[in-house]
Tab-separated table of C-alpha atoms and ligand atoms in Angstrom:
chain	number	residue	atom	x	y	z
A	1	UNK	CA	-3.286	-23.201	-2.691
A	2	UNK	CA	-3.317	-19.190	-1.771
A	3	UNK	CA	-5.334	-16.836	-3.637
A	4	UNK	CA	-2.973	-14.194	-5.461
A	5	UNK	CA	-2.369	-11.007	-3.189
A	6	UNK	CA	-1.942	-9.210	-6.611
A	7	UNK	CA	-2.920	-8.730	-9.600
A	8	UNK	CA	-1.096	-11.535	-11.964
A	9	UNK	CA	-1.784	-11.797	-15.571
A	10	UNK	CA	-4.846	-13.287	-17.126
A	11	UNK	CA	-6.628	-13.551	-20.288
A	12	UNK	CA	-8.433	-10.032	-19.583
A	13	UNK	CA	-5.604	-7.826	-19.599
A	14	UNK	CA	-4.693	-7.593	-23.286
A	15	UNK	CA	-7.527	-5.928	-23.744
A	16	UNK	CA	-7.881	-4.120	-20.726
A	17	UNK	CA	-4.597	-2.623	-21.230
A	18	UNK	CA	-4.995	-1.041	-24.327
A	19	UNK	CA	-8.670	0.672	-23.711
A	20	UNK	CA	-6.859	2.151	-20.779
A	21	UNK	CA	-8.355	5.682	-20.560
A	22	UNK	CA	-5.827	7.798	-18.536
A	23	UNK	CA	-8.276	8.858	-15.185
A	24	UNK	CA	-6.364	11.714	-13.475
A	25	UNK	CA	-4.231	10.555	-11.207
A	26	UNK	CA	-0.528	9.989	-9.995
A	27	UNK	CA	0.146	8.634	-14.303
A	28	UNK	CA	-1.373	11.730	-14.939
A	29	UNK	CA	0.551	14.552	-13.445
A	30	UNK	CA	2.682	16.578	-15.877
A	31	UNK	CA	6.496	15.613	-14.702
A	32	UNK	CA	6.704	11.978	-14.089
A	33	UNK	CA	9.840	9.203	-13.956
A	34	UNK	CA	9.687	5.284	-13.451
A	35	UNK	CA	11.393	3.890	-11.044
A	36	UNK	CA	12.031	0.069	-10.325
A	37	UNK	CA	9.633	0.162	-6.685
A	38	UNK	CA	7.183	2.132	-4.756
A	39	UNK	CA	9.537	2.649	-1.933
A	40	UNK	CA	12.188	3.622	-4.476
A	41	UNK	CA	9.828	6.522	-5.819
A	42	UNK	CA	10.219	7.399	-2.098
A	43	UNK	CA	13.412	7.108	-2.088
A	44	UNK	CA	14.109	9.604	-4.695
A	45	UNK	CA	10.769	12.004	-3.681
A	46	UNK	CA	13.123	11.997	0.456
A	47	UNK	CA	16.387	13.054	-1.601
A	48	UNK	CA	14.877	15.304	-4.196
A	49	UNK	CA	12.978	17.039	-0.978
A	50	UNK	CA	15.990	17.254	0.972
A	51	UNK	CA	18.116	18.804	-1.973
A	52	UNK	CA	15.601	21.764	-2.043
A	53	UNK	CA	15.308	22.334	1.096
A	54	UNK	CA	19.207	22.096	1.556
A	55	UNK	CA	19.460	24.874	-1.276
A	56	UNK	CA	17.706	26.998	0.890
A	57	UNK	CA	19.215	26.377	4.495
A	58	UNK	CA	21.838	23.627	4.226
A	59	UNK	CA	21.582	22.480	7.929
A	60	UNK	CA	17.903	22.195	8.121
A	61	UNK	CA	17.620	18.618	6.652
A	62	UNK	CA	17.902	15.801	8.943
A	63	UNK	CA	13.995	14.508	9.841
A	64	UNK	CA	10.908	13.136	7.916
A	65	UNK	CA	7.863	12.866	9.359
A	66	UNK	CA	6.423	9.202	9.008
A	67	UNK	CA	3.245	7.823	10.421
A	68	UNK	CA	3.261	4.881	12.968
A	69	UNK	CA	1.152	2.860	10.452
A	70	UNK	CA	2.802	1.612	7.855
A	71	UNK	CA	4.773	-1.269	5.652
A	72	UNK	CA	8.028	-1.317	6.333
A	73	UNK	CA	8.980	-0.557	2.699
A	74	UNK	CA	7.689	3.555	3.993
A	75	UNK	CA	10.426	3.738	6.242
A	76	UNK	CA	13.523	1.880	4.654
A	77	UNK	CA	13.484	4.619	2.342
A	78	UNK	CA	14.372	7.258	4.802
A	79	UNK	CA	16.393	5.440	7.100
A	80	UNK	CA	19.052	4.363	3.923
A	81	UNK	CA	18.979	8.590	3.437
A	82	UNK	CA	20.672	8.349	7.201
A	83	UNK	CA	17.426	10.645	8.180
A	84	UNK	CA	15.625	10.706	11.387
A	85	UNK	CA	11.865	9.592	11.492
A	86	UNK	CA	9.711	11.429	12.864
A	87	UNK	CA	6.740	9.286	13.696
A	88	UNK	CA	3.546	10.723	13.782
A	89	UNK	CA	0.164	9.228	15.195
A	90	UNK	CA	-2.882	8.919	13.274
A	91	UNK	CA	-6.579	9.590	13.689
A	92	UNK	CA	-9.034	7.037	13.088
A	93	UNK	CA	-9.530	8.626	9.567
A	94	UNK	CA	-6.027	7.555	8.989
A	95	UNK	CA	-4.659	11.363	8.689
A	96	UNK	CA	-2.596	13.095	11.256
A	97	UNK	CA	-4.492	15.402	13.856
A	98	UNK	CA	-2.842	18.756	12.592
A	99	UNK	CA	-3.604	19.715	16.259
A	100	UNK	CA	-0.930	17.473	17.335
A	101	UNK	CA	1.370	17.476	14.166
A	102	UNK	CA	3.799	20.732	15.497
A	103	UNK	CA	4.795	18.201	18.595
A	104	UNK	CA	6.373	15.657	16.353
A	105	UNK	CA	8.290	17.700	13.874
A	106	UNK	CA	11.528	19.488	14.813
A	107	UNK	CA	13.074	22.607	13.121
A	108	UNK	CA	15.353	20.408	10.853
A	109	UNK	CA	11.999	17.760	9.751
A	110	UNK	CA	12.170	18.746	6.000
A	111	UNK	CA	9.284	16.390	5.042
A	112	UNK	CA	6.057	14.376	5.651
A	113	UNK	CA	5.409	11.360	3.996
A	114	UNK	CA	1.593	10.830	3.956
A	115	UNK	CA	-0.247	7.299	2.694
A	116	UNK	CA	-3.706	7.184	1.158
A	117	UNK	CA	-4.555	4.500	3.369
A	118	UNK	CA	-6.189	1.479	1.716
A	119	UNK	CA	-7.120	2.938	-1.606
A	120	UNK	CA	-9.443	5.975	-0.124
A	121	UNK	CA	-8.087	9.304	-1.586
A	122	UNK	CA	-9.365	11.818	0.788
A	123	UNK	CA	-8.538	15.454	0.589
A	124	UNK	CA	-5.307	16.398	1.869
A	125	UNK	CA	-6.180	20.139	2.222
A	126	UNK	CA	-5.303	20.351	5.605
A	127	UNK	CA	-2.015	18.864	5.479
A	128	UNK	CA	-1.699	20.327	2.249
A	129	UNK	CA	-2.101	24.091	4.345
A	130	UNK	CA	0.088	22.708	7.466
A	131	UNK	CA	3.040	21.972	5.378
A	132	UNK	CA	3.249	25.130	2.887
A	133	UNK	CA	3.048	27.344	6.272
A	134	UNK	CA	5.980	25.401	7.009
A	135	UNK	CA	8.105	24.986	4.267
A	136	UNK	CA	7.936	21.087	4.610
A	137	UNK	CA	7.556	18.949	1.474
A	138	UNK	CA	4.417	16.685	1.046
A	139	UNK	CA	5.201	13.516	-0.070
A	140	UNK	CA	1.745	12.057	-1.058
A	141	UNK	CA	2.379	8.153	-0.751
A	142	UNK	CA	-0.474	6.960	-3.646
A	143	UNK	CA	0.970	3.227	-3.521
A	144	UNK	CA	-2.379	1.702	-2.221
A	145	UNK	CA	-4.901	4.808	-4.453
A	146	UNK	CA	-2.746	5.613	-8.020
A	147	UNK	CA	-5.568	7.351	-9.646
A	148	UNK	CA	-9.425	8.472	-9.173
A	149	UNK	CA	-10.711	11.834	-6.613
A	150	UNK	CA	-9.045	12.733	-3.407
A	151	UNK	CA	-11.708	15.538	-2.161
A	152	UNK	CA	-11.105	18.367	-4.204
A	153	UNK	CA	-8.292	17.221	-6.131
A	154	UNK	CA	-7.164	13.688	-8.032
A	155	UNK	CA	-5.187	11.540	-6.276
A	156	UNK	CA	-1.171	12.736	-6.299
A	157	UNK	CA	-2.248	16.301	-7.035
A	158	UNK	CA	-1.700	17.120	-2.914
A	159	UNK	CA	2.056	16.708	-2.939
A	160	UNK	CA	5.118	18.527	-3.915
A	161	UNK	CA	5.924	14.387	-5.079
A	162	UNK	CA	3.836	12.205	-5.600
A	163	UNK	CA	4.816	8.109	-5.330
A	164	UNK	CA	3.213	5.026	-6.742
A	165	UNK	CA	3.789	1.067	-6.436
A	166	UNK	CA	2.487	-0.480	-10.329
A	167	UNK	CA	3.093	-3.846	-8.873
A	168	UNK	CA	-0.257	-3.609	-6.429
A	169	UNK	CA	-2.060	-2.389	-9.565
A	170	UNK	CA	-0.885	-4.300	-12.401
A	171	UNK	CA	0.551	-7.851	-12.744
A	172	UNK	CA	4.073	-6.649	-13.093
A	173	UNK	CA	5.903	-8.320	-10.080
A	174	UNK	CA	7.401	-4.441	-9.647
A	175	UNK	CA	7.623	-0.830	-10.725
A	176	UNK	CA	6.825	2.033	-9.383
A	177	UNK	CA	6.253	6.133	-10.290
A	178	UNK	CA	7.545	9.422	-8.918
A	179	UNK	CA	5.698	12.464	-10.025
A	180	UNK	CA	4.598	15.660	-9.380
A	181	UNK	CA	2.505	18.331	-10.466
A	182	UNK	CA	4.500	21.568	-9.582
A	183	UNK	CA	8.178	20.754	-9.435
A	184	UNK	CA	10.641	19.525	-12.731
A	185	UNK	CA	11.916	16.603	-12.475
A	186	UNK	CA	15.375	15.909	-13.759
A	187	UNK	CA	15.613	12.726	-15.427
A	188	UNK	CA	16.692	10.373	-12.232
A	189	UNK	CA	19.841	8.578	-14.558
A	190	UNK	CA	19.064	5.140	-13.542
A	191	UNK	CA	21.248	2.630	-14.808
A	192	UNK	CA	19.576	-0.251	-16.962
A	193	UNK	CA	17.816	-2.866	-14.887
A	194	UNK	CA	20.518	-5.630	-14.749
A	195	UNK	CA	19.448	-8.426	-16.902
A	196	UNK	CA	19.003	-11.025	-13.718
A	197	UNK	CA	16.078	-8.404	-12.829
A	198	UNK	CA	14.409	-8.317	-16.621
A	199	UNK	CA	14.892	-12.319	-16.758
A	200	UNK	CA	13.394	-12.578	-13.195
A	201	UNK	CA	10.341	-10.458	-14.147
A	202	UNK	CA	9.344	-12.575	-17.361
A	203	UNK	CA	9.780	-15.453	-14.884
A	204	UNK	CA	7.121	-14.091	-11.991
A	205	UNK	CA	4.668	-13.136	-14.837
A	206	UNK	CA	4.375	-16.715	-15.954
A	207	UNK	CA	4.886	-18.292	-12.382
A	208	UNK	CA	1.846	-15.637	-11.059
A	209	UNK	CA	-0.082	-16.458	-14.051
A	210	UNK	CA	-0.109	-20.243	-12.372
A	211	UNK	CA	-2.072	-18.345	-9.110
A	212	UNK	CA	-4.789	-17.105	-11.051
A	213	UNK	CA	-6.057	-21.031	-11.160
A	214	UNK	CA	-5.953	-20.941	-7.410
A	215	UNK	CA	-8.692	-22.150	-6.285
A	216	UNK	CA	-10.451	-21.515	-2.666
A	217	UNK	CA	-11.799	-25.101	-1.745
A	218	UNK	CA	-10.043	-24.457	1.907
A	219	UNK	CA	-12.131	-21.229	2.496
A	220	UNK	CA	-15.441	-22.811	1.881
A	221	UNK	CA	-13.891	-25.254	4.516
A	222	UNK	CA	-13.130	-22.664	6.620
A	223	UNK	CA	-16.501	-21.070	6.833
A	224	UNK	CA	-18.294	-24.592	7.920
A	225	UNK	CA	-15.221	-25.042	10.785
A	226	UNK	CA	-15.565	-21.827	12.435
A	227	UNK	CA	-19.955	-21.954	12.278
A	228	UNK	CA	-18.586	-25.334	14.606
A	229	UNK	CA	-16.315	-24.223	17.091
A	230	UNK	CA	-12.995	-24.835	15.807
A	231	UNK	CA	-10.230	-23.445	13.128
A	232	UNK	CA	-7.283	-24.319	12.513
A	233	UNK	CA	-4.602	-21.828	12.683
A	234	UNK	CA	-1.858	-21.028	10.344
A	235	UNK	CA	1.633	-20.499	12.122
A	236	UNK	CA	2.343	-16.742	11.947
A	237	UNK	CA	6.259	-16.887	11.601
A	238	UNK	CA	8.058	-14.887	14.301
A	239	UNK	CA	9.460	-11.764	13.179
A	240	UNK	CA	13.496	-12.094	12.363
A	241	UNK	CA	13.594	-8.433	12.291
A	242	UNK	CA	14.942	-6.601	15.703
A	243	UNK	CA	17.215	-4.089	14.573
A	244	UNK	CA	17.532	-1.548	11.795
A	245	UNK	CA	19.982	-2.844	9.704
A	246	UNK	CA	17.934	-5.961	9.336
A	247	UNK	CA	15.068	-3.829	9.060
A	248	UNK	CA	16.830	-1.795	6.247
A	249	UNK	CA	17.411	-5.385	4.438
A	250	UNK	CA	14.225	-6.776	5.133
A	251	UNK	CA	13.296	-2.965	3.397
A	252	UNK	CA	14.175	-4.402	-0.116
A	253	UNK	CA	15.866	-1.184	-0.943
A	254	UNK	CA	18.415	-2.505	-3.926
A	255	UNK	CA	16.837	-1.124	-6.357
A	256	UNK	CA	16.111	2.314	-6.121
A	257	UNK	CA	19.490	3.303	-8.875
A	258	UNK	CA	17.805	1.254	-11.159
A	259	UNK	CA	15.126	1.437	-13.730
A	260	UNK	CA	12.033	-0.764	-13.827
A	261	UNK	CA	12.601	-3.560	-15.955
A	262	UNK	CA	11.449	-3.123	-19.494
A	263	UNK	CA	8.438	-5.405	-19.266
A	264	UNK	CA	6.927	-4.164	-16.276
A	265	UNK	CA	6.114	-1.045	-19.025
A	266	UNK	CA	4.237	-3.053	-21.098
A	267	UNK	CA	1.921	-4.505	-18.349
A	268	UNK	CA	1.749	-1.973	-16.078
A	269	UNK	CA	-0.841	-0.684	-18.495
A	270	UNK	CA	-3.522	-2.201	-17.288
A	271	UNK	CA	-2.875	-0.288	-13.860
A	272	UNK	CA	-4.970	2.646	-14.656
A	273	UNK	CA	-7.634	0.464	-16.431
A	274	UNK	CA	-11.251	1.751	-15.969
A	275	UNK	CA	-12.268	-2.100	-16.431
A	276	UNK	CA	-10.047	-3.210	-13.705
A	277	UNK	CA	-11.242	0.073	-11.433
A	278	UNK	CA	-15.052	-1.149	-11.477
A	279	UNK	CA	-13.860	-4.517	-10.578
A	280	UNK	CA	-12.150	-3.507	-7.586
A	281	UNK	CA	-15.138	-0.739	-6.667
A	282	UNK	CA	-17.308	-4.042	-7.312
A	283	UNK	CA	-15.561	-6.141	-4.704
A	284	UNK	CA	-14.866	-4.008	-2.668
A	285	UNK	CA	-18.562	-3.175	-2.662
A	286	UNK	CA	-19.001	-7.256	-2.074
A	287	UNK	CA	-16.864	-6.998	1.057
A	288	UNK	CA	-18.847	-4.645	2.459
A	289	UNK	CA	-22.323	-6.422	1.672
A	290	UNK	CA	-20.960	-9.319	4.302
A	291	UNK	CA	-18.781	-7.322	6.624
A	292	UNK	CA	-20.184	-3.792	6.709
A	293	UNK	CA	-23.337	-4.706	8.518
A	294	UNK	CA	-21.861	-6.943	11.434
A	295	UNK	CA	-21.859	-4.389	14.607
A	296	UNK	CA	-18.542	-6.046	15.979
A	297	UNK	CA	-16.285	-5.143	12.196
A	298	UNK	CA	-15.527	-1.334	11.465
A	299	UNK	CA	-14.392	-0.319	8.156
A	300	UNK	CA	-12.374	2.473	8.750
A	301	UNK	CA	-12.931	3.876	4.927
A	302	UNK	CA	-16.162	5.126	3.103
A	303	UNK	CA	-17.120	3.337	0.419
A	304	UNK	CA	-15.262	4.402	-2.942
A	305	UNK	CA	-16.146	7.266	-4.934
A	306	UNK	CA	-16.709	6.392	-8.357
A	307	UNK	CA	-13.661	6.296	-10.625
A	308	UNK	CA	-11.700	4.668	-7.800
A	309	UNK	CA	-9.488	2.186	-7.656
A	310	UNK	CA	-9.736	0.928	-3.985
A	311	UNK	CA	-6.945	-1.215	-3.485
A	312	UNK	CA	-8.203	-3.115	-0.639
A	313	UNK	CA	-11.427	-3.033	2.124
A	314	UNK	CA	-9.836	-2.812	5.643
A	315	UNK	CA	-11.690	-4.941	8.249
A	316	UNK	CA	-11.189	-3.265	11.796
A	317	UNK	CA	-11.544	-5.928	14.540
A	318	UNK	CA	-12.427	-4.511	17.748
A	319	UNK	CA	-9.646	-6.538	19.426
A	320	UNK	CA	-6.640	-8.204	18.364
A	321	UNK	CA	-6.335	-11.025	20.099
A	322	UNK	CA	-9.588	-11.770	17.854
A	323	UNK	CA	-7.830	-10.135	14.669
A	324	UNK	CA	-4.900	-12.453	14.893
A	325	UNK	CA	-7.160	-15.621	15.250
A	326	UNK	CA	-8.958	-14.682	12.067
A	327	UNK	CA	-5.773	-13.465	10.683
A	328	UNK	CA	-3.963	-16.810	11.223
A	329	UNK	CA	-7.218	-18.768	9.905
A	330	UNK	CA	-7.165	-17.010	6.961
A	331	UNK	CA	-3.796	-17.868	5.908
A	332	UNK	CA	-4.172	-21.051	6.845
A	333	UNK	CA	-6.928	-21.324	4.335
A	334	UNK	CA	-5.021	-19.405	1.930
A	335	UNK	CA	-7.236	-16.339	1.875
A	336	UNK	CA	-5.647	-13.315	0.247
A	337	UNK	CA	-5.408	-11.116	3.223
A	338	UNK	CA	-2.303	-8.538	4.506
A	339	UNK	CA	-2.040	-7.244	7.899
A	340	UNK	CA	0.795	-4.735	8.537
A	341	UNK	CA	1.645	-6.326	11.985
A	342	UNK	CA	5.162	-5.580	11.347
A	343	UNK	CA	6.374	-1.983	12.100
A	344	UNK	CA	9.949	-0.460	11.882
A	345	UNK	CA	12.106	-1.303	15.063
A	346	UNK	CA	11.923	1.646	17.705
A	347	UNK	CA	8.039	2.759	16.448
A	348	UNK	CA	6.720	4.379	19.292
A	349	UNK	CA	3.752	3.492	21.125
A	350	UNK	CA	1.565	6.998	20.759
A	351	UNK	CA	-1.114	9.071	22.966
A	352	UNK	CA	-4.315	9.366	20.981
A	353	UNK	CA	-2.878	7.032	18.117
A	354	UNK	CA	-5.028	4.588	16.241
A	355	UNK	CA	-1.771	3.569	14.428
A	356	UNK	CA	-0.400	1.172	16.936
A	357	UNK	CA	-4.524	-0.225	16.945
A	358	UNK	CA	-4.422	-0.515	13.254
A	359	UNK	CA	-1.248	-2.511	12.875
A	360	UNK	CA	-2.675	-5.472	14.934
A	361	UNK	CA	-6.777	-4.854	14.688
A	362	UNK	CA	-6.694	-4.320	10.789
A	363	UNK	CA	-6.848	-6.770	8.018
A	364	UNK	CA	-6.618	-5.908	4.633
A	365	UNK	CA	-8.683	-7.939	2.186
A	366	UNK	CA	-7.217	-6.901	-1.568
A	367	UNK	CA	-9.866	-5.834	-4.039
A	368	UNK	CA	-7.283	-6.540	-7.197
A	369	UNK	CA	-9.337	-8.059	-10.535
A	370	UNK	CA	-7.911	-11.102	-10.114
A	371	UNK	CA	-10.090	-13.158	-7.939
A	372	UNK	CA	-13.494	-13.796	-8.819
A	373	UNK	CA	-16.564	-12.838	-7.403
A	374	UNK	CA	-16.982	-16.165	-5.530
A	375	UNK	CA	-13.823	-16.123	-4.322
A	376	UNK	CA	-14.286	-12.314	-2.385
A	377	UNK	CA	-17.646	-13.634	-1.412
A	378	UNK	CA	-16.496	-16.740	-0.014
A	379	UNK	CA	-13.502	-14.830	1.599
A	380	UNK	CA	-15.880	-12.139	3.277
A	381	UNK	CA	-17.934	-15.149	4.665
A	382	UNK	CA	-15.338	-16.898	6.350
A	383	UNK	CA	-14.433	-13.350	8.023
A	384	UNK	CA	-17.969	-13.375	8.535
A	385	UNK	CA	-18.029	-16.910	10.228
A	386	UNK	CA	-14.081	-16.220	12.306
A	387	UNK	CA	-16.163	-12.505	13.890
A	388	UNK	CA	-18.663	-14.770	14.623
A	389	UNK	CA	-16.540	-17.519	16.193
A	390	UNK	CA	-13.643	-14.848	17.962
A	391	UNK	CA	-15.929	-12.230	19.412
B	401	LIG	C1	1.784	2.624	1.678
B	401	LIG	C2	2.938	2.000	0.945
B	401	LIG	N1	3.959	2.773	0.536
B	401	LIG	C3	5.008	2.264	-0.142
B	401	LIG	C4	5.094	0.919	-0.456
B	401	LIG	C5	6.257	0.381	-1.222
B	401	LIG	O1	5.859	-0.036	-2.534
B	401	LIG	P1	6.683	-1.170	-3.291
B	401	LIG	O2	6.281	-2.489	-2.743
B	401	LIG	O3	6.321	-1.026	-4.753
B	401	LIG	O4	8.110	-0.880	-3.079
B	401	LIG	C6	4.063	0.073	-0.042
B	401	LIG	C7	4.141	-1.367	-0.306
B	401	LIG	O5	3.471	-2.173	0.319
B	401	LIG	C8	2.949	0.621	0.665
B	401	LIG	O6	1.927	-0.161	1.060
């Protein structure tokens, strides 16, 4: 009985996707195409950066600068290009140090793909600076923060391109946006979603529609168990992936020569709902009423500036042999909980990274409108109550 990871349809979002207001964000910026994924908006944001750059120096394109935290759907997207990464550490504010950044690019690194980690749009000035001295392309990765302020900007207005994932927003099971504020795009001549895709889609609506009558009986459980001494512990699967190719596959690439399927338009509306913003501000605000006040958690974020969409509230463990305990009891009580404990084959191990920390330490407890109030607070408890028991 697991709590949906995203947000699935429910009887709110008729109505929540037609008041949608448009905040600026990444569905905001002037030149903007749909694509069937988040990582295949990257995709095409890597190829469209390369092209440009080629047009001015045609052997200068062979690297892109990705950071060592990340899903592995970041990376497929440039490896399938046949490009280099360049992996860059990250500082605990989850930027790079633009100190450091010179040592990990080489002459032909043509772009830097940067995340807004966990839904907190910061500004990207820096970077923003570091890259037009340059001449490398910002790629401003909004799949976990697709609207609402990044310092002195919105969200996606940092980037030459600008990429989005709908699915973590809106209950389509995928879709995803490129866009950008100050370059054209050509129209990206995808071919029509093949109809197994626009069947399969109608088919995850109604089967996630089924999660949002999950109920959490196993995390109140959960709570009482660890208070006593003992947990039990969900098996965490051992990783299949060892080399790239299976990396590449495990990547989910197909799609990016596709269009989203026609549905996902109609409900990705509700992905830039104000509604569904104040709900996730609101629990992500409840997380941080249990969590934020226990010495041994960090939360690695500030709390979201209004108009925000946080997309989840990272709990920072200050070990992980304690983070995988808690991580394992979770989904063994069928918490809604992602830890990105899975990085691209070859990721180096970094000096002065918090990347390599993150991927093991972190756990990322979604904020989406679909679950309740009780069910965050219950889930923040037992995170609460496996602290208490691990540390
Ligand atoms: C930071 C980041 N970028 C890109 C992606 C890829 O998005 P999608 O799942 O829509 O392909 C993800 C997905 O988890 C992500 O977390």
């Amino acid at each position: 009985m697991a709590l949906p990871r995203a947000p699935v349809v429910s009887r709110q979002s008729p109505s929540a996707w037609w008041q949608a207001s448009r905040p600026p964000g990444v569905p905001t910026l002037p030149h903007r195409q749909w694509t069937s994924s988040g990582r295949a908006a990257l995709w095409h944001a890597i190829r469209l950066a390369g092209e440009s750059r080629q047009a001015l120096s045609p052997s200068a394109v062979g690297g892109v600068l990705v950071p060592t935290y990340h899903p592995r759907t970041l990376i497929a997207p440039v490896v399938a290009q046949g490009l280099r990464t360049d992996f860059y550490p990250i500082t605990a504010e989850g930027l790079p140090d633009l100190n450091q950044l010179d040592a990990y690019a080489r002459l032909d690194t043509f772009a830097l793909v940067l995340p807004h980690f966990f839904g907190a749009g910061r500004s990207l000035a820096g970077v923003r600076k570091w890259c037009t001295t340059r001449g490398i392309a910002l790629i401003e990765d909004c799949a976990h923060a697709l609207f609402g302020p990044a310092g002195e900007r919105p969200v996606g207005h940092w980037g030459d391109y600008a990429t989005a994932s709908l699915s973590k927003f809106s209950p389509t099971p995928e879709a995803g946006l490129l866009a950008s504020g100050t370059h054209a795009l050509a129209p990206l001549r995808l071919a029509p979603a093949p109809w197994r895709d626009q069947l399969k889609i109608a088919k995850d609506l109604w089967d996630y529609r089924q999660l949002a009558r999950q109920t959490d009986d196993d995390l109140v459980g959960l709570c009482r168990r660890a208070d006593s001494g003992v947990v039990p512990l969900a098996r965490l699967e051992p990783d299949p992936v060892s080399t790239v190719p299976e990396a590449l596959e495990d990547g989910r690439l197909g799609g990016a020569m596709y269009a989203a399927p026609w549905l996902a338009h109609l409900v990705a509306r509700e992905a830039t709902s104000p509604i569904a913003a104040a709900q996730r501000r609101a629990h992500f605000t409840t997380y941080a009423h249990y969590l934020g006040g226990m010495p041994e958690l960090q939360c690695p974020v500030p709390a979201p500036a209004a108009e925000s969409a946080p997309y989840v509230y990272p709990v920072w463990f200050p070990e992980a042999a304690a983070a995988t305990t808690a991580y394992r009891a979770l989904l063994g009580a069928g918490a809604a909980v992602f830890r990105w404990d899975r990085p691209w084959p070859g990721t180096p191990r970094l000096d002065d990274d918090y990347g390599g920390r993150w991927a093991e330490e972190v756990l990322q407890l979604p904020c989406h409108p679909s679950l309740t109030q009780p069910q965050v607070e219950r889930t923040a408890l037992a995170v609460a109550a496996l602290a208490r028991h691990c540390l």
